[in-house]
PDB file of C-alpha atoms in Angstrom:
ATOM      1  CA  UNK A   9     -14.396  10.596  15.917  1.00  0.00           C
ATOM      2  CA  UNK A  10     -11.319  12.587  14.744  1.00  0.00           C
ATOM      3  CA  UNK A  11      -9.345  12.235  11.937  1.00  0.00           C
ATOM      4  CA  UNK A  12      -5.562  12.461  11.083  1.00  0.00           C
ATOM      5  CA  UNK A  13      -3.652  11.880   7.750  1.00  0.00           C
ATOM      6  CA  UNK A  14      -0.112  11.092   7.303  1.00  0.00           C
ATOM      7  CA  UNK A  15       2.025  10.888   3.682  1.00  0.00           C
ATOM      8  CA  UNK A  16       4.863   8.931   3.786  1.00  0.00           C
ATOM      9  CA  UNK A  17       7.956   9.419   1.368  1.00  0.00           C
ATOM     10  CA  UNK A  18      11.002   7.903   0.803  1.00  0.00           C
ATOM     11  CA  UNK A  19      13.097  10.669   2.813  1.00  0.00           C
ATOM     12  CA  UNK A  20      10.791  12.503   4.291  1.00  0.00           C
ATOM     13  CA  UNK A  21       9.280  12.917   7.726  1.00  0.00           C
ATOM     14  CA  UNK A  22       5.390  12.001   7.900  1.00  0.00           C
ATOM     15  CA  UNK A  23       2.888  14.874   8.071  1.00  0.00           C
ATOM     16  CA  UNK A  24      -0.461  14.486  10.264  1.00  0.00           C
ATOM     17  CA  UNK A  25      -3.292  16.954   9.784  1.00  0.00           C
ATOM     18  CA  UNK A  26      -5.493  17.027  12.791  1.00  0.00           C
ATOM     19  CA  UNK A  27      -8.784  17.955  10.939  1.00  0.00           C
ATOM     20  CA  UNK A  28     -10.948  18.777  14.080  1.00  0.00           C
ATOM     21  CA  UNK A  29      -8.641  21.337  15.329  1.00  0.00           C
ATOM     22  CA  UNK A  30      -7.012  22.241  11.980  1.00  0.00           C
ATOM     23  CA  UNK A  31      -3.611  22.181  13.435  1.00  0.00           C
ATOM     24  CA  UNK A  32      -0.442  20.254  11.591  1.00  0.00           C
ATOM     25  CA  UNK A  33       2.158  18.417  13.132  1.00  0.00           C
ATOM     26  CA  UNK A  34       5.308  16.835  11.624  1.00  0.00           C
ATOM     27  CA  UNK A  35       6.145  13.602  13.433  1.00  0.00           C
ATOM     28  CA  UNK A  36       8.711  11.120  12.006  1.00  0.00           C
ATOM     29  CA  UNK A  37       6.023   8.501  13.302  1.00  0.00           C
ATOM     30  CA  UNK A  38       2.866  10.166  13.974  1.00  0.00           C
ATOM     31  CA  UNK A  39       0.043   7.222  13.409  1.00  0.00           C
ATOM     32  CA  UNK A  40      -0.157   3.928  15.388  1.00  0.00           C
ATOM     33  CA  UNK A  41       0.457   1.674  12.244  1.00  0.00           C
ATOM     34  CA  UNK A  42       4.184   1.435  11.156  1.00  0.00           C
ATOM     35  CA  UNK A  43       5.168   0.866   7.498  1.00  0.00           C
ATOM     36  CA  UNK A  44       7.953  -1.848   6.244  1.00  0.00           C
ATOM     37  CA  UNK A  45      11.323  -1.572   7.050  1.00  0.00           C
ATOM     38  CA  UNK A  46      12.862   2.012   7.152  1.00  0.00           C
ATOM     39  CA  UNK A  47      12.351   3.136   3.879  1.00  0.00           C
ATOM     40  CA  UNK A  48       8.998   2.429   1.954  1.00  0.00           C
ATOM     41  CA  UNK A  49       9.063   0.185  -0.813  1.00  0.00           C
ATOM     42  CA  UNK A  50      10.370   1.939  -3.737  1.00  0.00           C
ATOM     43  CA  UNK A  51       8.907   3.003  -7.279  1.00  0.00           C
ATOM     44  CA  UNK A  52       8.688  -0.023 -10.052  1.00  0.00           C
ATOM     45  CA  UNK A  53       8.934   0.524 -13.747  1.00  0.00           C
ATOM     46  CA  UNK A  54       8.136  -2.003 -15.934  1.00  0.00           C
ATOM     47  CA  UNK A  55       8.859  -1.846 -19.903  1.00  0.00           C
ATOM     48  CA  UNK A  56       7.948  -4.167 -22.741  1.00  0.00           C
ATOM     49  CA  UNK A  57       7.591  -3.451 -26.572  1.00  0.00           C
ATOM     50  CA  UNK A  58       4.007  -2.946 -27.895  1.00  0.00           C
ATOM     51  CA  UNK A  59       2.741  -4.868 -24.368  1.00  0.00           C
ATOM     52  CA  UNK A  60       0.352  -4.246 -21.533  1.00  0.00           C
ATOM     53  CA  UNK A  61      -0.155  -5.664 -18.236  1.00  0.00           C
ATOM     54  CA  UNK A  62      -2.254  -8.669 -19.008  1.00  0.00           C
ATOM     55  CA  UNK A  63      -2.312 -10.845 -15.851  1.00  0.00           C
ATOM     56  CA  UNK A  64      -3.382  -9.264 -12.427  1.00  0.00           C
ATOM     57  CA  UNK A  65      -0.247  -7.329 -10.967  1.00  0.00           C
ATOM     58  CA  UNK A  66       0.319  -7.454  -7.058  1.00  0.00           C
ATOM     59  CA  UNK A  67       1.313  -4.592  -4.575  1.00  0.00           C
ATOM     60  CA  UNK A  68       2.532  -5.139  -1.126  1.00  0.00           C
ATOM     61  CA  UNK A  69       3.161  -3.046   1.930  1.00  0.00           C
ATOM     62  CA  UNK A  70       4.281  -4.548   5.225  1.00  0.00           C
ATOM     63  CA  UNK A  71       2.451  -2.812   8.238  1.00  0.00           C
ATOM     64  CA  UNK A  72       2.937  -3.229  11.975  1.00  0.00           C
ATOM     65  CA  UNK A  73       0.661  -2.303  14.770  1.00  0.00           C
ATOM     66  CA  UNK A  74       3.185  -0.228  17.083  1.00  0.00           C
ATOM     67  CA  UNK A  75       0.764   0.221  19.909  1.00  0.00           C
ATOM     68  CA  UNK A  76      -1.163  -1.459  22.700  1.00  0.00           C
ATOM     69  CA  UNK A  77      -4.721  -0.934  21.226  1.00  0.00           C
ATOM     70  CA  UNK A  78      -6.123  -2.863  18.047  1.00  0.00           C
ATOM     71  CA  UNK A  79      -5.444  -1.219  14.634  1.00  0.00           C
ATOM     72  CA  UNK A  80      -8.441  -2.024  12.173  1.00  0.00           C
ATOM     73  CA  UNK A  81      -7.960  -1.296   8.533  1.00  0.00           C
ATOM     74  CA  UNK A  82     -11.140   0.141   6.759  1.00  0.00           C
ATOM     75  CA  UNK A  83     -10.240   0.471   3.247  1.00  0.00           C
ATOM     76  CA  UNK A  84      -7.538   1.308   0.507  1.00  0.00           C
ATOM     77  CA  UNK A  85      -7.667   3.300  -2.882  1.00  0.00           C
ATOM     78  CA  UNK A  86      -5.124   3.862  -5.518  1.00  0.00           C
ATOM     79  CA  UNK A  87      -4.164   7.665  -6.034  1.00  0.00           C
ATOM     80  CA  UNK A  88      -4.299   9.287  -9.133  1.00  0.00           C
ATOM     81  CA  UNK A  89      -4.447   6.205 -11.399  1.00  0.00           C
ATOM     82  CA  UNK A  90      -3.979   6.374 -14.968  1.00  0.00           C
ATOM     83  CA  UNK A  91      -5.261   2.868 -16.554  1.00  0.00           C
ATOM     84  CA  UNK A  92      -4.762   1.038 -13.664  1.00  0.00           C
ATOM     85  CA  UNK A  93      -7.492  -0.111 -11.614  1.00  0.00           C
ATOM     86  CA  UNK A  94      -8.360  -1.709  -8.229  1.00  0.00           C
ATOM     87  CA  UNK A  95      -9.246  -5.333  -8.414  1.00  0.00           C
ATOM     88  CA  UNK A  96      -8.921  -6.643  -4.560  1.00  0.00           C
ATOM     89  CA  UNK A  97      -7.289  -6.277  -1.527  1.00  0.00           C
ATOM     90  CA  UNK A  98      -6.008  -8.767   1.384  1.00  0.00           C
ATOM     91  CA  UNK A  99      -3.794  -9.268   3.957  1.00  0.00           C
ATOM     92  CA  UNK A 100      -1.246 -12.041   4.357  1.00  0.00           C
ATOM     93  CA  UNK A 101       0.982 -13.220   7.163  1.00  0.00           C
ATOM     94  CA  UNK A 102       4.901 -11.890   6.963  1.00  0.00           C
ATOM     95  CA  UNK A 103       7.542 -14.625   5.956  1.00  0.00           C
ATOM     96  CA  UNK A 104       9.968 -13.936   8.610  1.00  0.00           C
ATOM     97  CA  UNK A 105      12.511 -15.532   5.916  1.00  0.00           C
ATOM     98  CA  UNK A 106      11.568 -12.963   3.181  1.00  0.00           C
ATOM     99  CA  UNK A 107      13.022  -9.452   3.005  1.00  0.00           C
ATOM    100  CA  UNK A 108       9.619  -7.661   2.646  1.00  0.00           C
ATOM    101  CA  UNK A 109       7.270  -8.521   0.038  1.00  0.00           C
ATOM    102  CA  UNK A 110       7.858  -9.151  -3.541  1.00  0.00           C
ATOM    103  CA  UNK A 111       5.334  -7.670  -6.033  1.00  0.00           C
ATOM    104  CA  UNK A 112       4.574  -8.478  -9.305  1.00  0.00           C
ATOM    105  CA  UNK A 113       2.662 -11.450 -11.030  1.00  0.00           C
ATOM    106  CA  UNK A 114       1.976 -14.293  -8.495  1.00  0.00           C
ATOM    107  CA  UNK A 115       4.468 -16.748 -10.413  1.00  0.00           C
ATOM    108  CA  UNK A 116       7.336 -14.141 -10.207  1.00  0.00           C
ATOM    109  CA  UNK A 117       7.152 -13.408  -6.688  1.00  0.00           C
ATOM    110  CA  UNK A 118       8.897 -14.866  -3.715  1.00  0.00           C
ATOM    111  CA  UNK A 119       7.771 -18.505  -3.589  1.00  0.00           C
ATOM    112  CA  UNK A 120       8.087 -18.710   0.077  1.00  0.00           C
ATOM    113  CA  UNK A 121       5.471 -15.807   0.414  1.00  0.00           C
ATOM    114  CA  UNK A 122       2.000 -17.138   1.809  1.00  0.00           C
ATOM    115  CA  UNK A 123      -0.761 -15.589  -0.972  1.00  0.00           C
ATOM    116  CA  UNK A 124      -3.843 -14.030   0.751  1.00  0.00           C
ATOM    117  CA  UNK A 125      -7.407 -14.718   0.012  1.00  0.00           C
ATOM    118  CA  UNK A 126      -8.250 -11.338  -2.016  1.00  0.00           C
ATOM    119  CA  UNK A 127     -11.444  -9.453  -1.847  1.00  0.00           C
ATOM    120  CA  UNK A 128     -13.304  -6.595  -3.400  1.00  0.00           C
ATOM    121  CA  UNK A 129     -13.104  -3.313  -1.415  1.00  0.00           C
ATOM    122  CA  UNK A 130     -13.443  -2.225   1.475  1.00  0.00           C
ATOM    123  CA  UNK A 131     -10.892  -3.975   3.190  1.00  0.00           C
ATOM    124  CA  UNK A 132     -11.600  -4.802   6.626  1.00  0.00           C
ATOM    125  CA  UNK A 133      -9.097  -6.827   8.988  1.00  0.00           C
ATOM    126  CA  UNK A 134      -8.142  -5.541  12.699  1.00  0.00           C
ATOM    127  CA  UNK A 135      -4.515  -6.161  13.739  1.00  0.00           C
ATOM    128  CA  UNK A 136      -3.711  -7.252  17.616  1.00  0.00           C
ATOM    129  CA  UNK A 137      -0.839  -5.523  19.369  1.00  0.00           C
ATOM    130  CA  UNK A 138       2.528  -6.001  17.801  1.00  0.00           C
ATOM    131  CA  UNK A 139       0.707  -7.962  14.359  1.00  0.00           C
ATOM    132  CA  UNK A 140       2.554  -7.602  11.604  1.00  0.00           C
ATOM    133  CA  UNK A 141       0.851  -8.451   8.273  1.00  0.00           C
ATOM    134  CA  UNK A 142       1.542  -7.775   4.554  1.00  0.00           C
ATOM    135  CA  UNK A 143      -1.245  -5.378   2.975  1.00  0.00           C
ATOM    136  CA  UNK A 144      -1.573  -6.377  -0.547  1.00  0.00           C
ATOM    137  CA  UNK A 145      -3.529  -5.266  -3.446  1.00  0.00           C
ATOM    138  CA  UNK A 146      -4.207  -6.777  -6.974  1.00  0.00           C
ATOM    139  CA  UNK A 147      -4.060  -4.056  -9.477  1.00  0.00           C
ATOM    140  CA  UNK A 148      -4.881  -4.689 -13.476  1.00  0.00           C
ATOM    141  CA  UNK A 149      -4.610  -2.216 -16.526  1.00  0.00           C
ATOM    142  CA  UNK A 150      -6.859  -1.336 -19.227  1.00  0.00           C
ATOM    143  CA  UNK A 151      -4.612  -2.170 -21.830  1.00  0.00           C
ATOM    144  CA  UNK A 152      -4.795   1.595 -23.732  1.00  0.00           C
ATOM    145  CA  UNK A 153      -3.033   3.943 -20.927  1.00  0.00           C
ATOM    146  CA  UNK A 154       0.596   4.435 -22.125  1.00  0.00           C
ATOM    147  CA  UNK A 155       2.065   4.482 -19.709  1.00  0.00           C
ATOM    148  CA  UNK A 156      -0.176   3.106 -16.817  1.00  0.00           C
ATOM    149  CA  UNK A 157       0.781   4.593 -13.501  1.00  0.00           C
ATOM    150  CA  UNK A 158      -0.637   4.802 -10.070  1.00  0.00           C
ATOM    151  CA  UNK A 159       0.998   7.508  -7.645  1.00  0.00           C
ATOM    152  CA  UNK A 160       0.639   5.533  -4.437  1.00  0.00           C
ATOM    153  CA  UNK A 161      -2.060   3.706  -2.086  1.00  0.00           C
ATOM    154  CA  UNK A 162      -4.182   5.729   0.416  1.00  0.00           C
ATOM    155  CA  UNK A 163      -4.876   3.381   3.396  1.00  0.00           C
ATOM    156  CA  UNK A 164      -7.726   4.370   6.108  1.00  0.00           C
ATOM    157  CA  UNK A 165      -7.757   2.832   9.264  1.00  0.00           C
ATOM    158  CA  UNK A 166      -9.026   3.090  13.073  1.00  0.00           C
ATOM    159  CA  UNK A 167      -7.514   3.239  16.215  1.00  0.00           C
ATOM    160  CA  UNK A 168      -9.305   3.996  19.820  1.00  0.00           C
ATOM    161  CA  UNK A 169     -11.242   7.346  18.672  1.00  0.00           C
ATOM    162  CA  UNK A 170      -9.510   8.375  15.516  1.00  0.00           C
ATOM    163  CA  UNK A 171      -9.453   7.498  12.083  1.00  0.00           C
ATOM    164  CA  UNK A 172      -6.221   7.710  10.110  1.00  0.00           C
ATOM    165  CA  UNK A 173      -5.393   8.421   6.324  1.00  0.00           C
ATOM    166  CA  UNK A 174      -1.889   7.493   5.231  1.00  0.00           C
ATOM    167  CA  UNK A 175      -0.209   7.747   2.024  1.00  0.00           C
ATOM    168  CA  UNK A 176       2.434   4.938   0.905  1.00  0.00           C
ATOM    169  CA  UNK A 177       5.463   6.199  -0.381  1.00  0.00           C
ATOM    170  CA  UNK A 178       5.073   3.563  -3.388  1.00  0.00           C
ATOM    171  CA  UNK A 179       4.437   4.134  -7.096  1.00  0.00           C
ATOM    172  CA  UNK A 180       3.836   2.161 -10.199  1.00  0.00           C
ATOM    173  CA  UNK A 181       4.425   3.022 -14.026  1.00  0.00           C
ATOM    174  CA  UNK A 182       3.916   0.651 -16.685  1.00  0.00           C
ATOM    175  CA  UNK A 183       5.829   1.778 -19.877  1.00  0.00           C
ATOM    176  CA  UNK A 184       4.755  -0.360 -23.086  1.00  0.00           C
ATOM    177  CA  UNK A 185       7.808   0.422 -25.023  1.00  0.00           C
ATOM    178  CA  UNK A 186      10.683  -0.705 -27.049  1.00  0.00           C
ATOM    179  CA  UNK A 187      13.035   1.735 -25.663  1.00  0.00           C
ATOM    180  CA  UNK A 188      13.581   0.911 -22.423  1.00  0.00           C
TER     181      UNK A 188
END
């Protein structure tokens, strides 16, 4: 099986690395999985005096199968987490009346957004042609790291005879301080 890697960032092109051939390609849409709208979800910063994120926190990424072939999501990881751990991952249908996924604690999120059945990694879900879903991860902090951060999400999937690794352009920073 061949492997491709793509990194997405706010205003950058995706980079694909073909590890079987050793070549590197630059293409705005290199893999068959489309992310969100035109912009990846942004960086979130949260501040509170002498506090830590006690409740599980949810991050989301809207993804779509842009091909005629099925795409199977095979895993998700946090990239460079400090004081944050992945609790579970899941998928939820897209609410056509909502503008993307609103992250945060469940009670603070979009009340019209359907919530998924969350399960521990590895994530396994197959998207059919044109299907769009919200890929959701549940994270928690250990309460000790100041600040608690995660650089982005690493998403693995398969389509045809290719394995892909995508890096979302999002990050999260939890800053417990009274000065924000």
